[in-house]
Coordinates of C-alpha atoms and ligand atoms in Angstrom, one line a residue:
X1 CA 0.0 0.0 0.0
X2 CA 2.7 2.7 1.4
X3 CA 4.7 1.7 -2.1
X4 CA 1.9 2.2 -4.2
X5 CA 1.0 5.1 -2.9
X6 CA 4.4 6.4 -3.6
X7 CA 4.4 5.5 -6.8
X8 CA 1.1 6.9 -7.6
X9 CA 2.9 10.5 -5.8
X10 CA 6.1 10.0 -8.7
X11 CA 3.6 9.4 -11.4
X12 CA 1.4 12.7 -10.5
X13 CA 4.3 15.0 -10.4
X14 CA 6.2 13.9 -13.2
X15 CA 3.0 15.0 -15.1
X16 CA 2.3 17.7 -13.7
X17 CA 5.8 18.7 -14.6
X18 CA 5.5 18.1 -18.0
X19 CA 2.4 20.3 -18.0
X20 CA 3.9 23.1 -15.9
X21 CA 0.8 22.5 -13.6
X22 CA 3.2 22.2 -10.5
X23 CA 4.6 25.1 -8.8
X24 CA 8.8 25.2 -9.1
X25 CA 10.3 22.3 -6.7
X26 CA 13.5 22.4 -4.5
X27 CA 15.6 21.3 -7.1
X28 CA 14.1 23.6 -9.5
X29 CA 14.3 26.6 -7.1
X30 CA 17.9 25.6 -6.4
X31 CA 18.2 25.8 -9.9
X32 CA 16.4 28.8 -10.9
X33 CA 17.9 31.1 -7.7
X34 CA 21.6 30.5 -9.7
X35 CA 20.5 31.4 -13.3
X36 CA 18.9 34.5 -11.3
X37 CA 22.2 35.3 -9.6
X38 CA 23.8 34.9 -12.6
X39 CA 21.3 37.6 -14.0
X40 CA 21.3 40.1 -10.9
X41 CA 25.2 40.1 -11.6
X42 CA 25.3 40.7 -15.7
X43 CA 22.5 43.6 -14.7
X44 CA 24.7 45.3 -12.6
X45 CA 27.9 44.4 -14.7
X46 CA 26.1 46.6 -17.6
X47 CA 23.5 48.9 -16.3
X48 CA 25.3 51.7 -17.3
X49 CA 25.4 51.4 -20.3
X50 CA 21.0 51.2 -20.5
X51 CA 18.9 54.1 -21.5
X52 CA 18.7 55.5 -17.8
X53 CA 15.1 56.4 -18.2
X54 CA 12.7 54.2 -19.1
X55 CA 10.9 55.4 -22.5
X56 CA 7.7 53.5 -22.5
X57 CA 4.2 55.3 -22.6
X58 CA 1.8 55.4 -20.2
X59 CA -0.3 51.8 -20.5
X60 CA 1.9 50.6 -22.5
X61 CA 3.2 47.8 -20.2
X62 CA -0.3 47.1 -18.8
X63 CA -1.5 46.6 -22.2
X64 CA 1.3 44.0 -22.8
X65 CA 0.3 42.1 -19.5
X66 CA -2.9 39.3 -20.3
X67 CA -5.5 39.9 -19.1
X68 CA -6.4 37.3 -16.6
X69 CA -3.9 35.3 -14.9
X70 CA -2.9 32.0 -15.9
X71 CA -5.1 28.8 -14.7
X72 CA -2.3 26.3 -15.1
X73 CA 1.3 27.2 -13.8
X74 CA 3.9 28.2 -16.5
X75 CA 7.5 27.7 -16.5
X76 CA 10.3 30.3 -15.3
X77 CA 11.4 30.3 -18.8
X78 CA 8.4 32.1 -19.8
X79 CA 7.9 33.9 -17.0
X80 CA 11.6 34.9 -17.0
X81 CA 11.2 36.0 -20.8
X82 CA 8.2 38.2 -20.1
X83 CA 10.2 39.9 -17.2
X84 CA 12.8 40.6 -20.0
X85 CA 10.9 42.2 -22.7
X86 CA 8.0 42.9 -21.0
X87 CA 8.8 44.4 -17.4
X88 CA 12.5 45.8 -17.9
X89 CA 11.7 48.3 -20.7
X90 CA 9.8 50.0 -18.1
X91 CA 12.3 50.6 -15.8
X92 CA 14.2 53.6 -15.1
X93 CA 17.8 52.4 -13.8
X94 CA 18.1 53.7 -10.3
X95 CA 21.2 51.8 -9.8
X96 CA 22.9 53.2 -13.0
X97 CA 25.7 55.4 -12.5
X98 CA 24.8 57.4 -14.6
X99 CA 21.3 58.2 -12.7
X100 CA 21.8 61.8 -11.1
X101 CA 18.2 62.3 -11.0
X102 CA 15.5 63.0 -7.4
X103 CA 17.9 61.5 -4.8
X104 CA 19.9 58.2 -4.5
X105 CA 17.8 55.1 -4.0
X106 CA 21.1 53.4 -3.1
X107 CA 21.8 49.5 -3.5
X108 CA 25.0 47.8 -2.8
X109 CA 26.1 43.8 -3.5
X110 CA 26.3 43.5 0.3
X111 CA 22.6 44.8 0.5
X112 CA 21.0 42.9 -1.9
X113 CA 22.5 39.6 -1.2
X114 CA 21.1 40.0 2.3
X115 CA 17.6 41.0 0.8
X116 CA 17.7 37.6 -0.7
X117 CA 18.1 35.7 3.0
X118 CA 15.5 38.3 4.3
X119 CA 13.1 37.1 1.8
X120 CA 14.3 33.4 2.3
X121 CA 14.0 33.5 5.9
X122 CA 10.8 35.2 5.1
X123 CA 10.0 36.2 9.1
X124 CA 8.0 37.8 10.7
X125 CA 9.4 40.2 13.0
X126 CA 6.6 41.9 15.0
X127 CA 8.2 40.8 18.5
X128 CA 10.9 39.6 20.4
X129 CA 9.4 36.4 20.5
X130 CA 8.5 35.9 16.7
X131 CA 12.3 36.2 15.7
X132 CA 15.0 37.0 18.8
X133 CA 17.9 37.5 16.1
X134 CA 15.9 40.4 14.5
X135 CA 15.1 41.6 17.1
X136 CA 18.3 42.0 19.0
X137 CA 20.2 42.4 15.5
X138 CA 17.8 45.6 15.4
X139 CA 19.0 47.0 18.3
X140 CA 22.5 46.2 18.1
X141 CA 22.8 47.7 14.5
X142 CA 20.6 50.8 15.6
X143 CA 23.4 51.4 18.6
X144 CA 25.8 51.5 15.8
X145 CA 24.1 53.4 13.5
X146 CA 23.9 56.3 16.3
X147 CA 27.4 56.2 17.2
X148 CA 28.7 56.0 13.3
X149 CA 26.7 59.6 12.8
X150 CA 27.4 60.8 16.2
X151 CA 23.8 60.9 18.1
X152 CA 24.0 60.8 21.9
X153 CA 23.9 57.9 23.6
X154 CA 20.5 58.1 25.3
X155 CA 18.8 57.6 21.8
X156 CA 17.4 54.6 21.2
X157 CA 16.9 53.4 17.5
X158 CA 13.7 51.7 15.6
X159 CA 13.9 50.3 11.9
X160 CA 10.9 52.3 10.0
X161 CA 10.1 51.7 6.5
X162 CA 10.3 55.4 5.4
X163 CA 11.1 58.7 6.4
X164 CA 7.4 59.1 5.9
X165 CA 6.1 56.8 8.7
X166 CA 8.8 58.1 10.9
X167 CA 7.6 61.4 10.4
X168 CA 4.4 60.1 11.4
X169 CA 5.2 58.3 14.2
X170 CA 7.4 61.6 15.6
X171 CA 3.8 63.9 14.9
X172 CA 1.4 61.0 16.5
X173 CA 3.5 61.0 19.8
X174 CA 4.2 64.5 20.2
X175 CA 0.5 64.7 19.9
X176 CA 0.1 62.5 22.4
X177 CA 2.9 63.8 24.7
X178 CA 1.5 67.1 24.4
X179 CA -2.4 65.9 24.9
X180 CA -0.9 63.9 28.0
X181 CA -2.4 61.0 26.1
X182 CA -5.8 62.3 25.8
X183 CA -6.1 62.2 22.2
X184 CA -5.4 58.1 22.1
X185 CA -8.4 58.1 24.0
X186 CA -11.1 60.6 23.3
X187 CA -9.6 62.5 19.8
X188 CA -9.1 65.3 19.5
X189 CA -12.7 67.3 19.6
X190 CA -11.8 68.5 22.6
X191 CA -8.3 69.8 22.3
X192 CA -7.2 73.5 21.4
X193 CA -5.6 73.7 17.7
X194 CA -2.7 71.4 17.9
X195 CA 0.1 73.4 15.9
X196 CA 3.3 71.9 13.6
X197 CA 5.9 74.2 12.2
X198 CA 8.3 74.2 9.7
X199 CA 10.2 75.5 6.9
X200 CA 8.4 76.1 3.5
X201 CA 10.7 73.9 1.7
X202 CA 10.2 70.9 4.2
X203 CA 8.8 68.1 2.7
X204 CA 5.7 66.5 1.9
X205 CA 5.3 63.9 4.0
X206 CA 5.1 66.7 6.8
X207 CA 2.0 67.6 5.9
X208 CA 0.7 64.1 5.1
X209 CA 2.0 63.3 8.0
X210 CA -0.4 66.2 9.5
X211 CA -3.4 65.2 7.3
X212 CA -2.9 61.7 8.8
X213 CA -2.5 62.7 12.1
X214 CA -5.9 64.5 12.5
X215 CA -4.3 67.3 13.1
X216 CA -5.6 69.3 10.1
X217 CA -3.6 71.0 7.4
X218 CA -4.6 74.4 8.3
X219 CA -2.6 73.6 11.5
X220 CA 0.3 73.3 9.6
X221 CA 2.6 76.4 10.1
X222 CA 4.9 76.4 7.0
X223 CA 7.8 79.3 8.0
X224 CA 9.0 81.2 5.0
X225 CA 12.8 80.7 4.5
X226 CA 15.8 83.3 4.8
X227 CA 19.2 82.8 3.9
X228 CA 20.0 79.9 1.6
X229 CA 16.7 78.7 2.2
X230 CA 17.2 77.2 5.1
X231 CA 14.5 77.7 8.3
X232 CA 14.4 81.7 9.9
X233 CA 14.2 81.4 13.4
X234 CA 13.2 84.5 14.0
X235 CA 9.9 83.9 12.0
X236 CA 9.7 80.7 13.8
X237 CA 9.8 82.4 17.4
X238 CA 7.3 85.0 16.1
X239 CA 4.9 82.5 14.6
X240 CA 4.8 80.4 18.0
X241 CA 4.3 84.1 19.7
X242 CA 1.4 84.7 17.2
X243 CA -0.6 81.2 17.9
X244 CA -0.1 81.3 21.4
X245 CA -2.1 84.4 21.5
X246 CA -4.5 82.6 19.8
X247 CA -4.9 80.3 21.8
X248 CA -3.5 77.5 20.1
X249 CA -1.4 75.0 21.2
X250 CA 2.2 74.8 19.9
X251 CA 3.3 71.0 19.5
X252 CA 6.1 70.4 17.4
X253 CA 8.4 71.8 14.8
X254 CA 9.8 69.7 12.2
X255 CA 13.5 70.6 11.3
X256 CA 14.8 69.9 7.9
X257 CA 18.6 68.7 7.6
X258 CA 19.0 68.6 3.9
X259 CA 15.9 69.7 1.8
X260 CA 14.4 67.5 -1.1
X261 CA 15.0 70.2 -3.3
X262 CA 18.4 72.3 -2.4
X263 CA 20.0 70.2 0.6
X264 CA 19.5 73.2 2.6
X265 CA 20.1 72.4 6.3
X266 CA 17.9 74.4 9.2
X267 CA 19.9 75.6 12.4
X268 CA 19.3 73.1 14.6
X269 CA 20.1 75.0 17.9
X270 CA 18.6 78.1 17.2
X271 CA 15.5 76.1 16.3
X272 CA 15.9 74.2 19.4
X273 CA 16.3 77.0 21.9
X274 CA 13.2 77.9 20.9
X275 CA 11.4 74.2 21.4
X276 CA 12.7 74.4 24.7
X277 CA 11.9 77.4 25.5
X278 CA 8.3 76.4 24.8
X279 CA 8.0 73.2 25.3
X280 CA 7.7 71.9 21.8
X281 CA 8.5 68.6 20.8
X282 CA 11.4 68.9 17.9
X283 CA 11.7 66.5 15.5
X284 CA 14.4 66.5 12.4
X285 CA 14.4 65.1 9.3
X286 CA 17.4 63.9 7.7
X287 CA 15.8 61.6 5.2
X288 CA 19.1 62.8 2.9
X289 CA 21.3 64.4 4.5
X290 CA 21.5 62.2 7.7
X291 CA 24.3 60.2 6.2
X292 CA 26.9 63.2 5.8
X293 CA 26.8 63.2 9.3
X294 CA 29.3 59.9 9.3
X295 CA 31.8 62.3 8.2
X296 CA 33.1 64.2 11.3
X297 CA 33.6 67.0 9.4
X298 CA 29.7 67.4 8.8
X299 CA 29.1 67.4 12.7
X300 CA 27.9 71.0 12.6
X301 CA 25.2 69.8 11.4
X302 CA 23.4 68.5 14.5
X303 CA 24.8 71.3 17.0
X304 CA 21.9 71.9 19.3
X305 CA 21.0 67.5 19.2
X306 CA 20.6 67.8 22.6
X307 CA 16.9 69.7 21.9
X308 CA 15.9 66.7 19.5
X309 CA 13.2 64.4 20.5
X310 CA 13.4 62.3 17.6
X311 CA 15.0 62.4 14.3
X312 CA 14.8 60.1 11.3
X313 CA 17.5 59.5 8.2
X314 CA 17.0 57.1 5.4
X315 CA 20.1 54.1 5.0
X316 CA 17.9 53.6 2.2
X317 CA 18.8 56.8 0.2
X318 CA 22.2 57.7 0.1
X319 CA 24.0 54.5 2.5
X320 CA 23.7 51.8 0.2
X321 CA 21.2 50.0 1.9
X322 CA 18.2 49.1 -0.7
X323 CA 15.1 50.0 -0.2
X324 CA 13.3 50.2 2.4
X325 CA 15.2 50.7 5.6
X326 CA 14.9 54.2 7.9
X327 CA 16.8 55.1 10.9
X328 CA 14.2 56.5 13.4
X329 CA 15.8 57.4 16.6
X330 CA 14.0 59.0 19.9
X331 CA 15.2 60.3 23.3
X332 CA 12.3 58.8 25.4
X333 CA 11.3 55.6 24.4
X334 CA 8.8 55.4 26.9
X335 CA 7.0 58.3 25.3
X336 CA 7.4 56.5 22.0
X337 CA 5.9 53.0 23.1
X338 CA 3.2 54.2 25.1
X339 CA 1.7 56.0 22.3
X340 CA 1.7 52.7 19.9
X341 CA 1.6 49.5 22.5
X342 CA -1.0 47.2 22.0
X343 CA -1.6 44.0 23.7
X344 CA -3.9 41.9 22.6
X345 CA -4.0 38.1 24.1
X346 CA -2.6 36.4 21.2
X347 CA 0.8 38.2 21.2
X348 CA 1.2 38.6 24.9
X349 CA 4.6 36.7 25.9
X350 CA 6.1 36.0 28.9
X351 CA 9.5 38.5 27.8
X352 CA 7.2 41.3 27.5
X353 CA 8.6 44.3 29.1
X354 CA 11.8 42.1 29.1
X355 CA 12.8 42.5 25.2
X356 CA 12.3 44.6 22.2
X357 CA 9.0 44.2 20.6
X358 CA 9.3 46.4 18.0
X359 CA 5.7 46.0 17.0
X360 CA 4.9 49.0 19.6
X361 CA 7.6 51.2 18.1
X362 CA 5.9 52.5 15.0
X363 CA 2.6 52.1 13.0
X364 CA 2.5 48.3 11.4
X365 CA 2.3 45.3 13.1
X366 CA 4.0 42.9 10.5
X367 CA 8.0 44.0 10.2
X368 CA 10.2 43.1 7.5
X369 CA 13.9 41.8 8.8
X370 CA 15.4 44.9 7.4
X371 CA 18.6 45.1 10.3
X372 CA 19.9 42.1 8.1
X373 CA 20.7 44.1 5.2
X374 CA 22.1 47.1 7.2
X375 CA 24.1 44.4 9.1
X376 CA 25.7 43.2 5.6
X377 CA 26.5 46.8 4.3
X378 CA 28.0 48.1 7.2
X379 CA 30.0 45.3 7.8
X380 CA 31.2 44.6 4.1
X381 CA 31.5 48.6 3.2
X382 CA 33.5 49.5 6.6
X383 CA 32.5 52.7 8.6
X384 CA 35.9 53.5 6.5
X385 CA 34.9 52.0 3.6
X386 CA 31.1 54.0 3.8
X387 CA 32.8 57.3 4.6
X388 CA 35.4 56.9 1.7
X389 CA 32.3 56.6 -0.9
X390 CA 30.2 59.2 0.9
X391 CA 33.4 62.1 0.6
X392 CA 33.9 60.9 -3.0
X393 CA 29.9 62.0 -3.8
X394 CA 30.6 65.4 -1.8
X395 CA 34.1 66.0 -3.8
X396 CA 32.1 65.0 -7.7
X397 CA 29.5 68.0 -6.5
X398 CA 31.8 69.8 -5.4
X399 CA 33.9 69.5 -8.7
X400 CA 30.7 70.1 -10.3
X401 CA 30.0 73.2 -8.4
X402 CA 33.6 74.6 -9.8
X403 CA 32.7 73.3 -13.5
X404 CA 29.5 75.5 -13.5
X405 CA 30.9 78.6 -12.4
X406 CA 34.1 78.4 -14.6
X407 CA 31.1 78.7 -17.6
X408 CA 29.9 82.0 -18.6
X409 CA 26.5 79.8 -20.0
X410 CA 25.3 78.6 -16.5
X411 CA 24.5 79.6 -13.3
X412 CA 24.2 78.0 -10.1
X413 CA 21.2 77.9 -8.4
X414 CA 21.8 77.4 -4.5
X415 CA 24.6 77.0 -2.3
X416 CA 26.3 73.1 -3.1
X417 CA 26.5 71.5 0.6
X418 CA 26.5 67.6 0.0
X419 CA 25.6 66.1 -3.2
X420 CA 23.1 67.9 -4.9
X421 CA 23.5 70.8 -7.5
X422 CA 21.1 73.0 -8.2
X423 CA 21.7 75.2 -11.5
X424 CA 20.8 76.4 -14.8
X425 CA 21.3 77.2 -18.6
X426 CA 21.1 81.3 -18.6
X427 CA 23.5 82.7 -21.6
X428 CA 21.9 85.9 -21.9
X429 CA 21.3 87.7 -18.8
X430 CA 18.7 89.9 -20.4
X431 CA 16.6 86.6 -21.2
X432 CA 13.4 87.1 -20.0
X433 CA 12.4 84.4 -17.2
X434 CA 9.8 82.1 -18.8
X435 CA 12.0 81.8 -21.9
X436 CA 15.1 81.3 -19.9
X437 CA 12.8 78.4 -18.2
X438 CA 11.5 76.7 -20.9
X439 CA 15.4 76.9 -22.7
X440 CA 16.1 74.5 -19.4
X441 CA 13.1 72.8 -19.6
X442 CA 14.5 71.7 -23.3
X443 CA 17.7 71.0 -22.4
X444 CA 16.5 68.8 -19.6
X445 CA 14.0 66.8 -21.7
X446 CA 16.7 66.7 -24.6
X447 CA 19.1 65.4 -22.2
X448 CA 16.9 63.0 -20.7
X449 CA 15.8 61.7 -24.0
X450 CA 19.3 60.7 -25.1
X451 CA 19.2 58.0 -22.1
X452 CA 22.7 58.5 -21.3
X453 CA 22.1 60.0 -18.0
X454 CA 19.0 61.4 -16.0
X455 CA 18.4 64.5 -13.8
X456 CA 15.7 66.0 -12.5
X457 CA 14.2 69.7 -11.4
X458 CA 12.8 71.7 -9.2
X459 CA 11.7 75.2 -8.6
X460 CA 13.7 78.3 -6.9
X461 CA 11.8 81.6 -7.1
X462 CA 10.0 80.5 -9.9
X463 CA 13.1 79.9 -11.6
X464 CA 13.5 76.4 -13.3
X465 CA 16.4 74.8 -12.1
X466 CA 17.8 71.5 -13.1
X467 CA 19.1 69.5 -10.2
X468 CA 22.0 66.8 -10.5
X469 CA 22.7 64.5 -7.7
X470 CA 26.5 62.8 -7.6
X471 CA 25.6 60.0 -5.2
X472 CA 24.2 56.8 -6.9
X473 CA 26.7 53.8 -5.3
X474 CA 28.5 53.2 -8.6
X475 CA 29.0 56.6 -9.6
X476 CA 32.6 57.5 -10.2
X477 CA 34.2 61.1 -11.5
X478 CA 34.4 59.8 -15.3
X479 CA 30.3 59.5 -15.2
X480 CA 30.3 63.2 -13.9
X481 CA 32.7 64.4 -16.4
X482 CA 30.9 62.8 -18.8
X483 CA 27.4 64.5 -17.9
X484 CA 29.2 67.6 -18.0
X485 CA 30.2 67.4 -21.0
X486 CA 26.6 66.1 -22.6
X487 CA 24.9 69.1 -20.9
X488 CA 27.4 71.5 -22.6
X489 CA 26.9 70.0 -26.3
X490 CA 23.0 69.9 -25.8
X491 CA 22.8 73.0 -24.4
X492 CA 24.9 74.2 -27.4
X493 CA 22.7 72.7 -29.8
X494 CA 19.9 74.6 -27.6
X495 CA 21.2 78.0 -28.2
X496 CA 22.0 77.7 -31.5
X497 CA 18.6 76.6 -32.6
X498 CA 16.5 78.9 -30.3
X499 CA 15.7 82.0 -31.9
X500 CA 17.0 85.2 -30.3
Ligands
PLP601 C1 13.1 61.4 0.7 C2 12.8 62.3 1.7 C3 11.7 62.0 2.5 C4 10.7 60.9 2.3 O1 11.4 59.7 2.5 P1 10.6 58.3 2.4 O2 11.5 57.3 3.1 O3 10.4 58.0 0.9 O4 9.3 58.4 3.1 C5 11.4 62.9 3.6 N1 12.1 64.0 3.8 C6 13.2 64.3 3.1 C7 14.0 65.5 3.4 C8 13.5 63.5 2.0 O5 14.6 63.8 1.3

């Protein structure tokens, strides 16, 4: 019978396998996870040389995918095939060196390879108890992480998935804090205007952050910018001064080290004098910028730390570390916990209170084992071997910075402080503005359209300014001279054709 029955179980899969009915076996995965090494390393090997932006049209993949899924299983040949000529034309090559667009979405080998025992491992790291190594990984690399920028001790570090849900975790418990945990319980009907504050180029997840909060957009208190567009305090102090007269309640100011669009870094202690002064819970974001600060020499950055409740930096930006993975540190954990803690039957242990259960540190339940990959990066890179990469990004802006100046044709745009750029095509200084715009506005897209590099733009006093970030992880100074040198000839070809 117990042969038979084994027979019967060889017979039935060796059909199914023929038909492609069964799902991929050991052997096969075995297999298969090679070939896709094998393919992860001939990608990276020649991304550079891809069209950096992907060209395809809007529904133009969609159109190309069936359908309806397939009833019987099909083979990884196929499906491998589609992902070829189906999926990767529509992808815009983030890990290309020549990819100077938005910010760095960093990758690393190190990273990914530790992505791959992540998803392997597949756990489920809510709590202590569901997975101790994550939990205690988490911690361990977190205490790192803090000394390799130089946070105080007394911070205590949570993985977040973005900068976003940071930010939102930072808002919900300053609400709380400053509700004395009312709001948990009974909203917020009852409570006086709940204010947030900070600079006009923060952004957006601030205010999402503020929508999702229930605190109310109108309650967010976006400070016009002074010099080099970084935070006034002055208008800060006087904006506090004005509410509180009101009769609203101050509750926290977001500080910005490293805008989205300029990298333009708020004074953190003058900001923070005024928190304290008032008793406002401070938060920073340093979604960007946060991983300058493993160079000593970019210390100045977090003068006035001491005034920070909580501050958040991306590992998954600009330290290699793919996507997703943010740093979220806070002085008082307490404060931190007893704003998310929940404790339902099910996941009460007997370590509770004992251990980390991270669950109660943030918004989701369900946690990815994202210290793994930070683990593998900062252990394969070096704090050495990060910092060496991190001064090389600085030093190609930087050389960029000098480039644009030494040419009578461009201009920059704002003040070059880590690795972003900010500057523009203006030949003729009595060029009136929207036609000096939409000349950059053509070089950009003509640029963009060759595929052998991508930047991006943004918008400084209504000027159009293209912005060029030196920090993707392969990036070396012959991609940057190269760039340089593409902008020139296109804007060239620009000038020449465009009609005085
Ligand atoms: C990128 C960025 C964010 C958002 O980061 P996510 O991790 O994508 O949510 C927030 N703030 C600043 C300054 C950023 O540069």
């Amino acid at each position: 019978m117990v042969q038979s029955l084994f027979r019967l179980c060889i017979i039935t899969s060796t059909h199914f396998n023929v038909q492609h009915l069964q799902p991929m076996n050991i052997k096969e995965f075995r297999k298969n996870a090679h070939e896709i090494a094998d393919w992860m390393a001939d990608y990276l090997e020649k991304v550079e040389t891809l069209p950096v932006k992907s060209k395809v049209n809007p529904g133009e993949i969609y159109d190309k995918i069936p359908e309806s899924p397939p009833q019987t299983g099909e083979s990884m040949e196929d499906i491998m095939k589609d992902f070829e000529q189906v999926i990767m034309p529509g992808i815009t090559h983030w890990q290309s060196p020549n990819f100077f667009a938005y910010f760095p979405a960093n990758s690393s080998y190190p990273s990914v390879l530790a992505e791959m025992l992540t998803a392997t491992i597949g756990a489920q790291c809510m709590i202590w108890e569901t997975s101790p190594a994550a939990a205690e990984l988490e911690e361990k690399v977190m205490d790192w992480l803090k000394g390799m920028i130089g946070l105080p001790e007394y911070f205590y570090g949570v993985i977040q998935d973005t900068a976003s849900t940071a930010t939102l975790a930072a808002l919900i418990t300053a609400r709380e804090k400053t509700t004395g945990y009312r709001s948990n319980r009974g909203g917020l009907r009852d409570e006086k205007a709940l204010r947030v504050y900070c600079s006009a180029e923060t952004h957006s997840s601030i205010e999402k952050a503020v929508k999702i909060a229930g605190l109310g957009k109108e309650n967010l208190v976006k400070i016009e910018t002074g010099y080099k567009l970084k935070l006034d305090p002055d208008k800060l102090e006087q904006a506090i001064r004005d509410d509180l007269n009101k009769g609203y309640q101050p509750m926290c100011v977001v500080a910005t080290l490293g805008t989205t669009g300029t990298t333009a870094i708020d004074p953190l202690k003058e900001i923070g004098q005024i928190c304290e002064t008032h008793g406002i819970w401070l938060h920073v974001d340093a979604a960007l910028a946060g991983t300058a600060l493993l160079l000593p020499e970019f210390r100045w950055m977090i003068e006035g730390i001491d005034y920070v409740d909580s501050f958040v930096f991306n590992p998954h930006k600009w330290m290699f570390t793919n996507f997703d993975c943010s740093a979220y540190f806070v002085k008082n954990k307490e404060v931190l916990i007893k704003t998310f803690e929940i404790l339902p039957e099910y996941l009460k242990t007997k370590y509770s209170g004992e251990v980390n259960d991270y669950r109660d540190w943030g918004i989701p339940l369900g946690r990815r084992f994202r210290a793994l990959k930070l683990w593998f990066v900062i252990r394969n890179f070096g704090v050495d071997g990060l910092r060496e990469k991190i001064r090389l990004h600085i030093s190609l802006a930087q050389w960029l910075k000098q480039a644009i100046e030494k040419n009578p044709h461009f201009e920059l745009m704002a003040p070059v402080t880590l690795n972003t750029v900010c500057f523009r095509l203006n030949p003729d200084k009595s060029m009136k503005l929207q036609k000096v715009n939409r000349l950059n506005e053509e070089l950009l897209n003509n640029l963009n359209k060759s595929g052998k590099l991508y930047l991006t733009h943004t918008k400084i006093d209504e000027k159009y300014t293209l912005r060029m970030v030196t920090a993707q992880t392969y990036v070396t100074k012959k991609h940057v001279e190269n760039a340089w040198e593409r902008i020139i000839t296109t804007a060239q070809e620009i000038i020449n054709i465009t009609p005085e």
